[in-house]
Structure formats: C-alpha cells, structure tokens
Short mmCIF file of C-alpha atoms in Angstrom, two decimals:
data_model
loop_
_atom_site.label_atom_id
_atom_site.label_comp_id
_atom_site.label_asym_id
_atom_site.label_seq_id
_atom_site.Cartn_x
_atom_site.Cartn_y
_atom_site.Cartn_z
CA UNK A 1 0.00 0.00 0.00
CA UNK A 2 2.84 2.34 0.92
CA UNK A 3 4.70 1.50 -2.31
CA UNK A 4 1.57 2.27 -4.36
CA UNK A 5 1.23 5.65 -2.63
CA UNK A 6 4.90 6.43 -3.32
CA UNK A 7 4.43 5.46 -6.97
CA UNK A 8 1.40 7.74 -7.39
CA UNK A 9 3.15 10.67 -5.68
CA UNK A 10 6.29 10.25 -7.81
CA UNK A 11 4.23 9.93 -11.02
CA UNK A 12 2.26 13.10 -10.23
CA UNK A 13 5.50 14.95 -9.39
CA UNK A 14 7.13 13.86 -12.67
CA UNK A 15 4.11 14.88 -14.78
CA UNK A 16 3.86 18.23 -12.97
CA UNK A 17 7.59 18.84 -13.60
CA UNK A 18 7.21 17.98 -17.29
CA UNK A 19 4.23 20.33 -17.70
CA UNK A 20 5.61 23.22 -15.64
CA UNK A 21 9.15 22.91 -17.00
CA UNK A 22 8.04 22.55 -20.61
CA UNK A 23 9.70 25.79 -21.72
CA UNK A 24 13.08 24.64 -20.35
CA UNK A 25 12.96 20.90 -21.00
CA UNK A 26 11.88 20.95 -24.67
CA UNK A 27 14.79 23.17 -25.89
CA UNK A 28 17.16 21.04 -23.78
CA UNK A 29 15.93 17.79 -25.37
CA UNK A 30 16.25 19.32 -28.84
CA UNK A 31 19.78 20.38 -27.86
CA UNK A 32 20.54 16.74 -26.98
CA UNK A 33 19.20 15.69 -30.39
CA UNK A 34 21.36 18.42 -31.93
CA UNK A 35 24.34 16.90 -30.08
CA UNK A 36 23.52 13.36 -31.26
CA UNK A 37 23.26 14.52 -34.88
CA UNK A 38 26.55 16.39 -34.60
CA UNK A 39 28.28 13.25 -33.31
CA UNK A 40 26.82 11.24 -36.19
CA UNK A 41 28.06 13.76 -38.77
CA UNK A 42 31.46 13.78 -37.06
CA UNK A 43 31.64 9.99 -37.29
CA UNK A 44 30.83 10.23 -41.00
CA UNK A 45 33.64 12.75 -41.51
CA UNK A 46 36.11 10.50 -39.69
CA UNK A 47 35.28 7.63 -42.06
CA UNK A 48 37.11 9.59 -44.77
CA UNK A 49 40.76 8.40 -44.97
CA UNK A 50 43.31 10.42 -42.97
CA UNK A 51 40.73 12.83 -41.53
CA UNK A 52 40.97 11.34 -38.03
CA UNK A 53 44.75 11.73 -38.14
CA UNK A 54 44.87 15.36 -39.25
CA UNK A 55 41.58 16.84 -37.98
CA UNK A 56 41.36 17.07 -34.18
CA UNK A 57 38.10 16.35 -32.42
CA UNK A 58 37.51 19.95 -31.33
CA UNK A 59 37.98 21.25 -34.89
CA UNK A 60 35.52 18.71 -36.32
CA UNK A 61 33.00 19.73 -33.62
CA UNK A 62 33.37 23.39 -34.54
CA UNK A 63 32.99 22.62 -38.25
CA UNK A 64 29.91 20.41 -37.82
CA UNK A 65 28.33 22.74 -35.25
CA UNK A 66 28.79 25.74 -37.57
CA UNK A 67 27.48 23.77 -40.57
CA UNK A 68 24.30 22.75 -38.73
CA UNK A 69 23.67 26.29 -37.43
CA UNK A 70 24.10 27.80 -40.92
CA UNK A 71 21.84 25.14 -42.46
CA UNK A 72 19.21 25.64 -39.78
CA UNK A 73 19.36 29.44 -40.20
CA UNK A 74 18.93 29.07 -43.96
CA UNK A 75 15.96 26.72 -43.56
CA UNK A 76 14.43 28.96 -40.87
CA UNK A 77 14.62 31.95 -43.21
CA UNK A 78 12.88 30.06 -46.02
CA UNK A 79 10.16 28.65 -43.76
CA UNK A 80 9.54 31.99 -42.02
CA UNK A 81 9.15 33.74 -45.38
CA UNK A 82 6.80 30.98 -46.57
CA UNK A 83 4.67 31.31 -43.42
CA UNK A 84 4.49 35.11 -43.83
CA UNK A 85 3.48 34.78 -47.48
CA UNK A 86 0.93 32.09 -46.68
CA UNK A 87 -0.80 33.94 -43.84
CA UNK A 88 -0.88 37.26 -45.74
CA UNK A 89 -2.28 35.76 -48.96
CA UNK A 90 -4.76 33.37 -47.33
CA UNK A 91 -7.83 35.70 -47.48
CA UNK A 92 -7.87 35.41 -51.28
CA UNK A 93 -8.50 31.66 -50.95
CA UNK A 94 -11.62 32.03 -48.79
CA UNK A 95 -14.05 32.66 -51.72
CA UNK A 96 -13.07 29.24 -53.08
CA UNK A 97 -14.74 27.61 -50.08
CA UNK A 98 -18.19 28.70 -51.25
CA UNK A 99 -17.34 27.59 -54.81
CA UNK A 100 -16.33 24.13 -53.59
CA UNK A 101 -19.51 23.72 -51.52
CA UNK A 102 -21.65 24.87 -54.47
CA UNK A 103 -20.04 22.27 -56.73
CA UNK A 104 -20.49 19.49 -54.18
CA UNK A 105 -24.09 20.61 -53.64
CA UNK A 106 -24.77 20.44 -57.40
CA UNK A 107 -23.37 16.90 -57.54
CA UNK A 108 -25.18 15.38 -54.55
CA UNK A 109 -28.33 17.54 -54.13
CA UNK A 110 -28.61 16.84 -50.40
CA UNK A 111 -29.64 19.22 -47.63
CA UNK A 112 -26.71 18.23 -45.46
CA UNK A 113 -24.41 20.27 -47.67
CA UNK A 114 -26.25 23.43 -46.63
CA UNK A 115 -25.77 22.49 -43.01
CA UNK A 116 -22.07 21.94 -43.66
CA UNK A 117 -21.92 25.28 -45.41
CA UNK A 118 -23.41 27.02 -42.38
CA UNK A 119 -21.07 25.10 -40.11
CA UNK A 120 -18.02 25.97 -42.20
CA UNK A 121 -19.02 29.61 -42.28
CA UNK A 122 -18.57 29.81 -38.52
CA UNK A 123 -14.93 28.74 -38.75
CA UNK A 124 -12.07 31.20 -38.95
CA UNK A 125 -9.82 29.35 -41.40
CA UNK A 126 -7.13 32.01 -41.21
CA UNK A 127 -6.98 31.47 -37.45
CA UNK A 128 -6.59 27.70 -37.85
CA UNK A 129 -3.82 28.17 -40.41
CA UNK A 130 -2.24 30.78 -38.16
CA UNK A 131 -2.15 28.31 -35.27
CA UNK A 132 -0.26 25.79 -37.43
CA UNK A 133 2.17 28.47 -38.58
CA UNK A 134 2.66 29.73 -35.03
CA UNK A 135 3.42 26.19 -33.84
CA UNK A 136 6.24 25.86 -36.37
CA UNK A 137 7.43 29.41 -35.67
CA UNK A 138 7.67 28.65 -31.94
CA UNK A 139 9.94 25.67 -32.67
CA UNK A 140 12.13 27.88 -34.86
CA UNK A 141 11.97 30.59 -32.18
CA UNK A 142 13.67 28.31 -29.64
CA UNK A 143 16.76 28.10 -31.87
CA UNK A 144 18.85 30.43 -29.69
CA UNK A 145 18.17 28.49 -26.49
CA UNK A 146 18.78 25.16 -28.27
CA UNK A 147 22.16 26.39 -29.53
CA UNK A 148 23.16 27.65 -26.07
CA UNK A 149 22.21 24.33 -24.44
CA UNK A 150 23.99 22.36 -27.18
CA UNK A 151 27.14 24.45 -26.77
CA UNK A 152 27.33 23.66 -23.06
CA UNK A 153 26.65 19.97 -23.73
CA UNK A 154 29.65 19.98 -26.10
CA UNK A 155 31.77 21.63 -23.41
CA UNK A 156 30.69 19.00 -20.88
CA UNK A 157 31.30 16.08 -23.24
CA UNK A 158 35.06 15.92 -22.68
CA UNK A 159 34.77 15.93 -18.87
CA UNK A 160 31.85 13.48 -18.59
CA UNK A 161 34.00 10.33 -18.59
CA UNK A 162 36.26 11.80 -15.92
CA UNK A 163 33.27 12.65 -13.73
CA UNK A 164 31.80 9.15 -14.16
CA UNK A 165 35.13 7.55 -13.29
CA UNK A 166 35.39 9.61 -10.09
CA UNK A 167 31.77 8.82 -9.18
CA UNK A 168 32.50 5.07 -9.36
CA UNK A 169 36.12 5.24 -8.29
CA UNK A 170 35.93 2.16 -6.05
CA UNK A 171 33.22 0.34 -7.97
CA UNK A 172 34.52 -0.78 -11.35
CA UNK A 173 31.52 -3.01 -12.07
CA UNK A 174 28.94 -0.22 -11.69
CA UNK A 175 31.19 2.10 -13.70
CA UNK A 176 31.26 -0.40 -16.59
CA UNK A 177 27.48 -0.89 -16.34
CA UNK A 178 26.93 2.86 -16.52
CA UNK A 179 29.26 3.12 -19.51
CA UNK A 180 27.39 0.29 -21.25
CA UNK A 181 24.01 1.90 -20.57
CA UNK A 182 25.14 5.28 -21.92
CA UNK A 183 26.61 3.60 -25.01
CA UNK A 184 23.31 1.79 -25.66
CA UNK A 185 21.34 5.02 -25.30
CA UNK A 186 23.68 6.85 -27.67
CA UNK A 187 23.69 4.03 -30.25
CA UNK A 188 19.90 3.53 -30.25
CA UNK A 189 18.98 7.22 -30.35
CA UNK A 190 21.69 8.05 -32.90
CA UNK A 191 20.53 5.25 -35.19
CA UNK A 192 16.90 6.29 -34.85
CA UNK A 193 17.59 10.00 -35.45
CA UNK A 194 19.93 9.36 -38.38
CA UNK A 195 17.65 6.93 -40.20
CA UNK A 196 14.44 8.83 -39.41
CA UNK A 197 16.02 12.07 -40.62
CA UNK A 198 17.04 10.40 -43.90
CA UNK A 199 13.53 9.01 -44.39
CA UNK A 200 11.80 12.27 -43.43
CA UNK A 201 14.12 14.27 -45.67
CA UNK A 202 13.42 11.97 -48.62
CA UNK A 203 9.66 12.25 -48.00
CA UNK A 204 9.85 16.05 -47.69
CA UNK A 205 11.93 16.52 -50.87
CA UNK A 206 9.73 14.24 -53.01
CA UNK A 207 6.58 15.90 -51.66
CA UNK A 208 8.06 19.34 -52.37
CA UNK A 209 8.61 18.36 -56.01
CA UNK A 210 4.98 17.23 -56.28
CA UNK A 211 3.64 20.42 -54.67
CA UNK A 212 5.88 22.55 -56.89
CA UNK A 213 4.66 20.80 -60.05
CA UNK A 214 1.01 21.18 -59.01
CA UNK A 215 1.61 24.87 -58.19
CA UNK A 216 0.62 24.83 -54.52
CA UNK A 217 1.55 28.10 -52.81
CA UNK A 218 4.26 28.12 -50.11
CA UNK A 219 5.51 24.66 -51.10
CA UNK A 220 8.59 24.94 -48.79
CA UNK A 221 6.26 25.41 -45.79
CA UNK A 222 4.21 22.31 -46.63
CA UNK A 223 7.33 20.26 -47.41
CA UNK A 224 8.84 21.23 -44.06
CA UNK A 225 5.57 20.38 -42.32
CA UNK A 226 5.60 16.93 -44.00
CA UNK A 227 9.26 16.47 -42.99
CA UNK A 228 8.49 17.42 -39.37
CA UNK A 229 5.28 15.37 -39.09
CA UNK A 230 7.08 12.29 -40.44
CA UNK A 231 8.82 12.01 -37.06
CA UNK A 232 5.43 11.38 -35.46
CA UNK A 233 4.66 7.64 -35.58
CA UNK A 234 1.54 6.39 -37.42
CA UNK A 235 -0.58 9.57 -37.66
CA UNK A 236 2.18 11.95 -38.77
CA UNK A 237 2.25 10.70 -42.36
CA UNK A 238 -1.56 10.85 -42.55
CA UNK A 239 -1.71 14.47 -41.37
CA UNK A 240 1.25 15.35 -43.61
CA UNK A 241 -0.77 14.12 -46.61
CA UNK A 242 -4.16 15.58 -45.75
CA UNK A 243 -3.06 19.13 -44.80
CA UNK A 244 -1.47 20.18 -48.13
CA UNK A 245 -4.19 18.31 -50.08
CA UNK A 246 -6.97 20.26 -48.35
CA UNK A 247 -5.05 23.50 -48.82
CA UNK A 248 -4.71 22.81 -52.56
CA UNK A 249 -8.49 22.36 -52.64
CA UNK A 250 -8.97 25.75 -50.99
CA UNK A 251 -6.35 27.42 -53.19
CA UNK A 252 -7.61 26.22 -56.57
CA UNK A 253 -11.25 25.57 -55.76
CA UNK A 254 -10.99 22.46 -57.95
CA UNK A 255 -10.96 18.75 -57.17
CA UNK A 256 -8.21 17.84 -59.67
CA UNK A 257 -5.23 19.46 -57.83
CA UNK A 258 -6.63 18.08 -54.55
CA UNK A 259 -6.74 14.52 -55.92
CA UNK A 260 -3.27 14.83 -57.49
CA UNK A 261 -1.69 16.03 -54.22
CA UNK A 262 -3.63 13.49 -52.15
CA UNK A 263 -2.65 10.58 -54.40
CA UNK A 264 0.95 11.61 -55.14
CA UNK A 265 1.97 12.67 -51.61
CA UNK A 266 0.01 9.75 -50.15
CA UNK A 267 1.85 7.33 -52.46
CA UNK A 268 5.20 8.79 -51.40
CA UNK A 269 4.25 8.34 -47.73
CA UNK A 270 3.13 4.74 -48.31
CA UNK A 271 6.21 3.71 -50.34
CA UNK A 272 8.72 5.41 -48.03
CA UNK A 273 6.93 4.38 -44.82
CA UNK A 274 6.14 0.78 -45.73
CA UNK A 275 8.96 -0.20 -48.08
CA UNK A 276 12.05 1.97 -47.59
CA UNK A 277 11.79 2.71 -43.85
CA UNK A 278 11.40 -0.93 -42.66
CA UNK A 279 14.45 -1.94 -44.74
CA UNK A 280 16.52 0.85 -43.18
CA UNK A 281 15.36 0.35 -39.59
CA UNK A 282 15.00 -3.43 -39.51
CA UNK A 283 14.95 -4.39 -35.84
CA UNK A 284 17.08 -1.47 -34.64
CA UNK A 285 14.28 -0.31 -32.32
CA UNK A 286 12.84 -3.13 -30.22
CA UNK A 287 9.67 -1.19 -29.40
CA UNK A 288 6.13 -2.55 -29.11
CA UNK A 289 3.69 -0.99 -31.65
CA UNK A 290 1.06 -0.67 -28.89
CA UNK A 291 3.56 1.10 -26.64
CA UNK A 292 4.45 3.40 -29.56
CA UNK A 293 0.82 4.49 -29.91
CA UNK A 294 0.34 4.92 -26.14
CA UNK A 295 3.57 6.92 -25.77
CA UNK A 296 2.48 9.04 -28.74
CA UNK A 297 -0.81 9.85 -26.99
CA UNK A 298 0.76 10.45 -23.55
CA UNK A 299 3.61 12.69 -24.71
CA UNK A 300 1.26 14.45 -27.12
CA UNK A 301 -1.02 15.27 -24.20
CA UNK A 302 1.87 16.58 -22.10
CA UNK A 303 3.90 18.47 -24.72
CA UNK A 304 1.63 18.67 -27.77
CA UNK A 305 3.14 18.23 -31.25
CA UNK A 306 6.67 18.44 -29.83
CA UNK A 307 5.89 15.58 -27.44
CA UNK A 308 4.65 13.45 -30.34
CA UNK A 309 7.88 14.07 -32.26
CA UNK A 310 9.96 13.13 -29.21
CA UNK A 311 7.80 10.20 -28.04
CA UNK A 312 9.83 7.40 -29.66
CA UNK A 313 13.34 8.58 -28.58
CA UNK A 314 12.11 9.15 -25.02
CA UNK A 315 10.47 5.71 -24.85
CA UNK A 316 13.61 4.00 -26.21
CA UNK A 317 15.71 5.72 -23.54
CA UNK A 318 13.24 4.57 -20.87
CA UNK A 319 13.48 0.94 -22.05
CA UNK A 320 17.28 1.01 -22.05
CA UNK A 321 17.46 2.53 -18.56
CA UNK A 322 14.79 0.22 -17.09
CA UNK A 323 16.56 -2.83 -18.55
CA UNK A 324 19.68 -2.08 -16.50
CA UNK A 325 18.03 -2.60 -13.10
CA UNK A 326 16.44 -5.79 -11.76
CA UNK A 327 13.45 -4.01 -10.18
CA UNK A 328 12.48 -2.28 -13.44
CA UNK A 329 13.60 -4.93 -15.95
CA UNK A 330 10.06 -6.35 -16.15
CA UNK A 331 8.79 -2.91 -17.25
CA UNK A 332 11.42 -2.83 -20.02
CA UNK A 333 10.31 -6.29 -21.20
CA UNK A 334 6.66 -5.17 -21.40
CA UNK A 335 7.59 -2.03 -23.33
CA UNK A 336 9.76 -3.96 -25.83
CA UNK A 337 8.45 -5.58 -29.00
CA UNK A 338 9.54 -9.18 -28.39
CA UNK A 339 10.66 -9.21 -24.77
CA UNK A 340 14.32 -9.59 -25.69
CA UNK A 341 15.69 -6.42 -24.13
CA UNK A 342 19.27 -7.41 -24.87
CA UNK A 343 18.68 -6.51 -28.54
CA UNK A 344 17.75 -2.89 -27.86
#
C-alpha cells in the first residue's frame, strides 16, 4: 500500500515537472538531439581516410556545429518567409470555399451540404492556419536556447568520462554498467535519429517536387511540415498528406489538384513508410507498436506536437534505462516488442 502511494506521488510529481518545466525541458531535449546529430556527422567525416589523423576532435566539432547552425538558419529563413506569405495571402483563398460547396451541392443535391456550409461559415480558417504556422514558428523561435544548451553539452562532453570515473572510483563493475548503458542510449537514439532524418528528408523533398509541379503556394512550408510530421509515428504521415491536399483544394477551388496532391503525396508516404523505412530500420528499435501508440498519446497530451515528435526517442531511452536494473527490468520487457531487451 505504501509503495503504491509512493508510486502515485512520484508519477504526479514527474508529470507536474514535465508540464511546468516545458519551456526549459523541450529546448534542452532538442539540444541533446542536436548533439547526437553532430556526433553522427562527425563519425561520417572521420570515415574519410586520414581525416581522423589530421583533424582534431575539437575542430571537427566546430565545423559540424557551424554547418548545422548555418543550415538551420537558412531553412528557418525560407520557412519563415513561406509562413508570412501564406498567412498574408490566405484571405484570397476564402471565396473558393463557397465555390467548392456549391459544386459538391450540385453533384449530390442533399440538404446536409447546406448544413455543412453554415457550419463551415462559422470557422475562422485564417486562425486555424495561423495556429499551425505559429506552432512551427515557436519551434524555430527556440533556436537560440537550443544552440546555447547544445554548446554547453559539447563543453561538458570531454569531462563526462572523468566525472563518471570519479563517481565510481571504487566500484569498477557499476562504472562499466553505466558506460554500457550510456553507449546503448547513444547508439539507439543516434541510429533512430539518423535513419528517421534520412527518411523524413526523402519524403519532404519528393513531396516538395509534387507540390511545386502542381503549383501549390508556399511549397517549402508544406514540405517542411511533411518532414516534421514524419517524425510522429503512425498519424504523422496521414496528417502530412491531408493538410497540403486540403489546402490545394482551398487554393484552386478544384478537385483535380486536390486529388493529385492526395494521391501523389500519399503514395510517397506509403512507399517510403512501408517499403524503404522498414528496410533501413530493420529491428534497430525493439519497441512494441502498442507502446508506440500509447507513448504518442501520452507525450502528445503533455507536450503537444513536440511531445509526439519526441515520443519514440524518449520511450527507447526509458526501455534502455529500465533494462539495467532488476526491479524495473520487467517494465522494459513489457515495453519492448519481443521481450528480448538485450537486442535494444
């Protein structure tokens, strides 16, 4: 009974900390992701012959760090301009809504269309679009804090091993266990982030080409939205297909561009998500599909869209940490896909 009370109190305290500390924790987690990606790029550079011999670690960090910041600044500029253009030009699309409803009404001749028309008329579409744009802008707006956090993580990286060694100075076994756990976390998250970024980037680029050919306004914004949503398991690809398709319907007031975008972008999502992605990932993430959906819902409730994007990396870290201790190993087994936590 006492243990159950402790568990409830600790759970409530953790959730309260996550909600209250959202503004601090989210940039910090993105900074960790930034750090993981930087290490992955650095490893790629060191695979080039002679680079490890002539390029010191600190210089490669500076180069990669600068490259990522410049790339992110360039992308941020493009996306911000696209959002500004989209929100300022949106009012001209609103008359197409009535045209679409009239066409549908002429096809089906049912009273429900009039009800839908009245219902739609009460919506502020510009406000809904603005909320989406503001969500992306807020992520881009945290760039400064993310860079600051990432910079200090890089500074701490060199002294971390020394600190761990001093913490377990007289306990070599626990020191080795801690090193193993940290290596597993780094390997799993790095693999996930690297492969997911490749897949999301491929999906975003192919979708951008489709949107550009169709003539959808602010194609970079929609491509970036597709790229970002692709990190969200299961529902991300669905939303990433429907949003630009509906917008194309509003923009053109015709069904043809809508169907082209829906079919083409949807096909890209299906092929990449069901053919290419499984071949790349294989069994690299031993994570139960049910747990994936639950974690998606839980983290989405706590941190919104950002929580959905981070749900899989956070859950993988939890499994790895829980698997290292006898009292929590059973939890790790339940969260895993096949119960074999040694393969995580």
